[in-house]
Short mmCIF file of C-alpha atoms in Angstrom, two decimals:
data_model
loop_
_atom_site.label_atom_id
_atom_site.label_comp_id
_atom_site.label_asym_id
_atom_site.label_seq_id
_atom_site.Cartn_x
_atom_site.Cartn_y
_atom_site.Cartn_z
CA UNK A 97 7.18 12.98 -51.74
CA UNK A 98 4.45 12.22 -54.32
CA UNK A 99 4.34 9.76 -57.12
CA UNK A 100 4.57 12.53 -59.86
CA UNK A 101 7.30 14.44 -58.09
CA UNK A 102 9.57 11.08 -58.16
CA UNK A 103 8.21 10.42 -61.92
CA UNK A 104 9.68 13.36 -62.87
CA UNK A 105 13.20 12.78 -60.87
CA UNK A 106 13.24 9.56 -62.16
CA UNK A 107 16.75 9.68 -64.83
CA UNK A 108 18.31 12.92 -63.26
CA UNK A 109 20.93 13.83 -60.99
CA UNK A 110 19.99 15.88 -58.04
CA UNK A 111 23.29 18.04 -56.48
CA UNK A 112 23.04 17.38 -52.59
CA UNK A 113 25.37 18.12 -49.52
CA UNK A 114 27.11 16.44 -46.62
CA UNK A 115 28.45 18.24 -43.72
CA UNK A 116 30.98 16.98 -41.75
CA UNK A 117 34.95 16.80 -40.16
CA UNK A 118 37.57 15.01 -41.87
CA UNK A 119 40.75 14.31 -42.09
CA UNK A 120 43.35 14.27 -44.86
CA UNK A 121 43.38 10.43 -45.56
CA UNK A 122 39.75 10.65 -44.90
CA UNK A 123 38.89 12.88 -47.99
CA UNK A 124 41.11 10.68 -49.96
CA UNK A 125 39.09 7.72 -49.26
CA UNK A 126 35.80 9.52 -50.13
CA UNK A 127 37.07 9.96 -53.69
CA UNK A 128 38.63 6.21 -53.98
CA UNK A 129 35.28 4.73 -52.86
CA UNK A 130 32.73 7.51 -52.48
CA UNK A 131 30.33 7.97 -48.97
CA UNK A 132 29.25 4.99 -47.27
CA UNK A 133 26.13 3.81 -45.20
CA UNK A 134 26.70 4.53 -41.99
CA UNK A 135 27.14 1.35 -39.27
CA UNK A 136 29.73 0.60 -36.83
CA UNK A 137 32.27 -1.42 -39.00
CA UNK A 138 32.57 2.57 -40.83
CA UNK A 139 32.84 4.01 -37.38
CA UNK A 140 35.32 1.66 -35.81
CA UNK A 141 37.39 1.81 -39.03
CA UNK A 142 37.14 5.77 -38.62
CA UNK A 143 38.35 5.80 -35.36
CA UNK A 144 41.01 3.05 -35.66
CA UNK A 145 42.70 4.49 -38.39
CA UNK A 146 42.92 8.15 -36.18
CA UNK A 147 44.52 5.95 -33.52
CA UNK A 148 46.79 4.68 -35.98
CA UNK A 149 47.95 7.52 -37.84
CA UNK A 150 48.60 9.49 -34.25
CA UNK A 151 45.24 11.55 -33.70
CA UNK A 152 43.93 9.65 -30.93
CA UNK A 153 45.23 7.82 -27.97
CA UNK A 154 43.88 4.73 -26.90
CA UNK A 155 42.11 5.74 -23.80
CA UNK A 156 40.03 8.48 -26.31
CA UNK A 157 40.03 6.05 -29.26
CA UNK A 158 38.09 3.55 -26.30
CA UNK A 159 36.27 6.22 -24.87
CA UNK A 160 34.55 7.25 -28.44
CA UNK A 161 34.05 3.66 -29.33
CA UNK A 162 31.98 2.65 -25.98
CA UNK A 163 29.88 5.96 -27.01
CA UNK A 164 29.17 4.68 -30.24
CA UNK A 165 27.83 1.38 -29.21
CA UNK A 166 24.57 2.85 -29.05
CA UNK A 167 20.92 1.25 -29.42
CA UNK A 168 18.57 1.45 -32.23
CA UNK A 169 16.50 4.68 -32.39
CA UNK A 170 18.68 6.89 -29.42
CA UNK A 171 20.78 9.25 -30.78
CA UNK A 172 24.50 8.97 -31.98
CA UNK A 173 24.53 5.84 -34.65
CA UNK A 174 21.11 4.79 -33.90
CA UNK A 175 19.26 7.16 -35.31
CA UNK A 176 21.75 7.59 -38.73
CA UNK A 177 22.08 3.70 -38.94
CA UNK A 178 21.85 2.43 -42.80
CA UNK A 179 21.93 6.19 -44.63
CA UNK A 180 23.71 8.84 -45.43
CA UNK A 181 22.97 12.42 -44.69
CA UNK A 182 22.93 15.48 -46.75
CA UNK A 183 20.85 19.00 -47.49
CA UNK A 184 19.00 19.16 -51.16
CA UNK A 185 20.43 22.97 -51.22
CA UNK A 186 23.43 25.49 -49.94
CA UNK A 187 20.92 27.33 -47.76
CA UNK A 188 22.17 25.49 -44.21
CA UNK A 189 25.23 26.89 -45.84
CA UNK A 190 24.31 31.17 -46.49
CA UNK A 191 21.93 30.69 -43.13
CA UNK A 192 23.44 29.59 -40.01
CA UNK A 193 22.29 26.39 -39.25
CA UNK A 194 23.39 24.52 -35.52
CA UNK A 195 23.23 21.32 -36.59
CA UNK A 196 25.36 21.68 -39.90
CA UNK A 197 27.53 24.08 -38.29
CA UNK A 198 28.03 21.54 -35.42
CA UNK A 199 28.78 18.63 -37.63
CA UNK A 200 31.87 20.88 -39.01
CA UNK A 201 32.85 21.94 -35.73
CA UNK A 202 33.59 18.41 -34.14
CA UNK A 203 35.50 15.01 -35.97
CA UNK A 204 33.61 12.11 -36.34
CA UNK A 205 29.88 13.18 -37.65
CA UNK A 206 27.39 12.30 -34.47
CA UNK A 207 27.46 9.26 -34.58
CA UNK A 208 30.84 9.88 -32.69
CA UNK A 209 30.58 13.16 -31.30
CA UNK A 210 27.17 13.72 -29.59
CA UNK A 211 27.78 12.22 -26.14
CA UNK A 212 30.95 14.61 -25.77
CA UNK A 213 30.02 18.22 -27.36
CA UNK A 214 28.89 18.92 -23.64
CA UNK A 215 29.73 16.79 -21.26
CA UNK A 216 33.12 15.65 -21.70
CA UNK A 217 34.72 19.13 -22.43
CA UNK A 218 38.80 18.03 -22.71
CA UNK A 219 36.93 15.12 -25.48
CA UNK A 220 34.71 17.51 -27.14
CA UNK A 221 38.34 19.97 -27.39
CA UNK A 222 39.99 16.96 -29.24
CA UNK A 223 37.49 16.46 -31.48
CA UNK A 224 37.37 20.43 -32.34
CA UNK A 225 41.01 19.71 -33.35
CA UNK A 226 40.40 17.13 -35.35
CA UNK A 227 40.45 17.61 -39.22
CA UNK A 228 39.25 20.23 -41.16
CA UNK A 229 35.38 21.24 -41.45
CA UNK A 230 34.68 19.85 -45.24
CA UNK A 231 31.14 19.80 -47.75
CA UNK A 232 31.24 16.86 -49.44
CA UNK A 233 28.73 17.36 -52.92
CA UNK A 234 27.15 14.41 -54.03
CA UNK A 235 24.86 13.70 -57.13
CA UNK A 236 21.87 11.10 -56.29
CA UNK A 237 19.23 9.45 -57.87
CA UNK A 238 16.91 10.08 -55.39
CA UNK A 239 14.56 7.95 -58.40
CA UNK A 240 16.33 4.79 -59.22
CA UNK A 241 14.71 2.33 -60.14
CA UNK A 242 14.91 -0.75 -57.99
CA UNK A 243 16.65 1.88 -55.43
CA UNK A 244 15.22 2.21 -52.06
CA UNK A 245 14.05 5.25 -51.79
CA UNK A 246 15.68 7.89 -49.43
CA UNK A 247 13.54 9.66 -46.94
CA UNK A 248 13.31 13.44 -47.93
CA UNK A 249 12.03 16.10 -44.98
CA UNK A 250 10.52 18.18 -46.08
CA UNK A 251 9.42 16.99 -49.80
CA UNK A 252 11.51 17.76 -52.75
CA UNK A 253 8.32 19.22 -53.73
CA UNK A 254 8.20 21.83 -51.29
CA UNK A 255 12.14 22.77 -52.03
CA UNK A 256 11.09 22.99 -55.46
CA UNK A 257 7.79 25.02 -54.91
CA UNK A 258 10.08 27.62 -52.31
CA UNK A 259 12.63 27.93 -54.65
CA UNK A 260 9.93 29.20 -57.64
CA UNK A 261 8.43 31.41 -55.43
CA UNK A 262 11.68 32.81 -54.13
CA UNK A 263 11.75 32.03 -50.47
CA UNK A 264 14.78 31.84 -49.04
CA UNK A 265 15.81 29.16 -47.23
CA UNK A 266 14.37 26.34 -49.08
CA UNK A 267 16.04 23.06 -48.30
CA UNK A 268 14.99 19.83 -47.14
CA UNK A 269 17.05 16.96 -45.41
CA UNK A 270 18.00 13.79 -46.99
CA UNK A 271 18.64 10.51 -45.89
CA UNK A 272 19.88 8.29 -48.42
CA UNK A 273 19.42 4.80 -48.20
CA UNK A 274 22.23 3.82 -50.74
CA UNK A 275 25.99 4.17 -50.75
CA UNK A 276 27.11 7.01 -52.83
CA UNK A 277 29.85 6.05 -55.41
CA UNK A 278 33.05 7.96 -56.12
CA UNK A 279 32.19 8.70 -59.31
CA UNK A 280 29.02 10.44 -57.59
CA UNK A 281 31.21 12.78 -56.08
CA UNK A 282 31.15 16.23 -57.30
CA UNK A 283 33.68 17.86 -54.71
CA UNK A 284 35.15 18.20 -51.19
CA UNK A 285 35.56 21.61 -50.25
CA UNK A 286 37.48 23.10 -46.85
CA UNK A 287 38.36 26.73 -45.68
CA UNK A 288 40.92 27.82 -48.15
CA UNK A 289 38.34 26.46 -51.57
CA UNK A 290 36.91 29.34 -53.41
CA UNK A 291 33.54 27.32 -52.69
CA UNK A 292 33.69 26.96 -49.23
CA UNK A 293 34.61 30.80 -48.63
CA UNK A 294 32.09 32.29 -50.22
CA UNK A 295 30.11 31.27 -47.23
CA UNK A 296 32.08 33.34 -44.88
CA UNK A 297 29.42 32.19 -41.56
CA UNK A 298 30.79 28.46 -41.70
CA UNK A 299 33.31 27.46 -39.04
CA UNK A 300 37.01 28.45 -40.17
CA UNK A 301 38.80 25.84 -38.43
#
């Protein structure tokens, strides 16, 4: 992203998406204290407070924290350490996209999930049962000063440039270096929200 493009960000809100599984108490705690960085004390917490409230035993809860005691740079929490994910635009959404359509399939984002989509298939059967696919929308400062700045693939300018010129999809991936405060979040929409259905290609349940 250039030095103009962020110049001209710089004071304004930019509407962005994240993709992902949650439960009830979980969407409550995204609008008491907003979405977090991911690292293993969010993870653990995640999958203690399933195996508290009844959603996991604790052979799985065990099973899905060994998997998430990853290194640095492999997938799972590795590779997502220290950010948090989202899409500049709804066209994952209108397009069918694996990735987002696999982070609304299965609980946990992949940080928890990746190891057991296909090779642990009773696992990867919980997880599918787990919550309800949800799109959080978030409004970032992808220019603050004294922020650090998120990594954008590919450049806001290009999103901007292929929306002008009318192509269709033109998103970009980004990977926000910053927690995201409540007061940042627009909305958390599930099958059943006028704003989720209107993308009828998302998973249902």
């Amino acid at each position: 992203m250039s030095g103009t493009a962020l110049a001209l960000l710089e004071g304004h809100l930019v509407r962005a998406r994240h993709h992902t599984r949650l439960l009830d108490h979980e969407k409550d705690t995204i609008r008491a204290q907003g979405l977090r960085l991911l690292d293993a004390q969010l993870v653990n917490g995640r999958l203690d407070q399933a195996h508290a409230l009844g959603y996991l035993t604790v052979q799985e809860r065990e099973r899905l924290q060994t998997v998430n005691e990853t290194v640095p740079g492999q997938r799972g929490r590795g590779r997502r350490e220290g950010q948090v994910c989202l899409t500049l635009s709804a066209a994952p959404q209108l397009h069918h996209n694996d990735g987002i359509h696999r982070l609304l399939t299965y609980w946990g984002g992949e940080a928890i999930y990746w190891q057991h989509c296909e090779g642990s298939p009773g696992l990867a059967g919980k997880l599918r049962s787990l919550g309800a696919p949800s799109v959080v929308t978030a409004l970032l400062e992808l220019a603050a000063p004294g922020q650090e700045r998120p990594r954008v693939f590919p450049s806001v300018v290009h999103v901007f440039v292929g929306k002008a010129l009318g192509h269709d999809p033109a998103d970009a991936d980004v990977f926000y270096r910053s927690p995201i405060p409540p007061q940042r979040i627009e909305s958390i929409v599930s099958p059943g929200d006028v704003a989720y259905d209107r993308f009828p290609d998302l998973p249902r349940g």
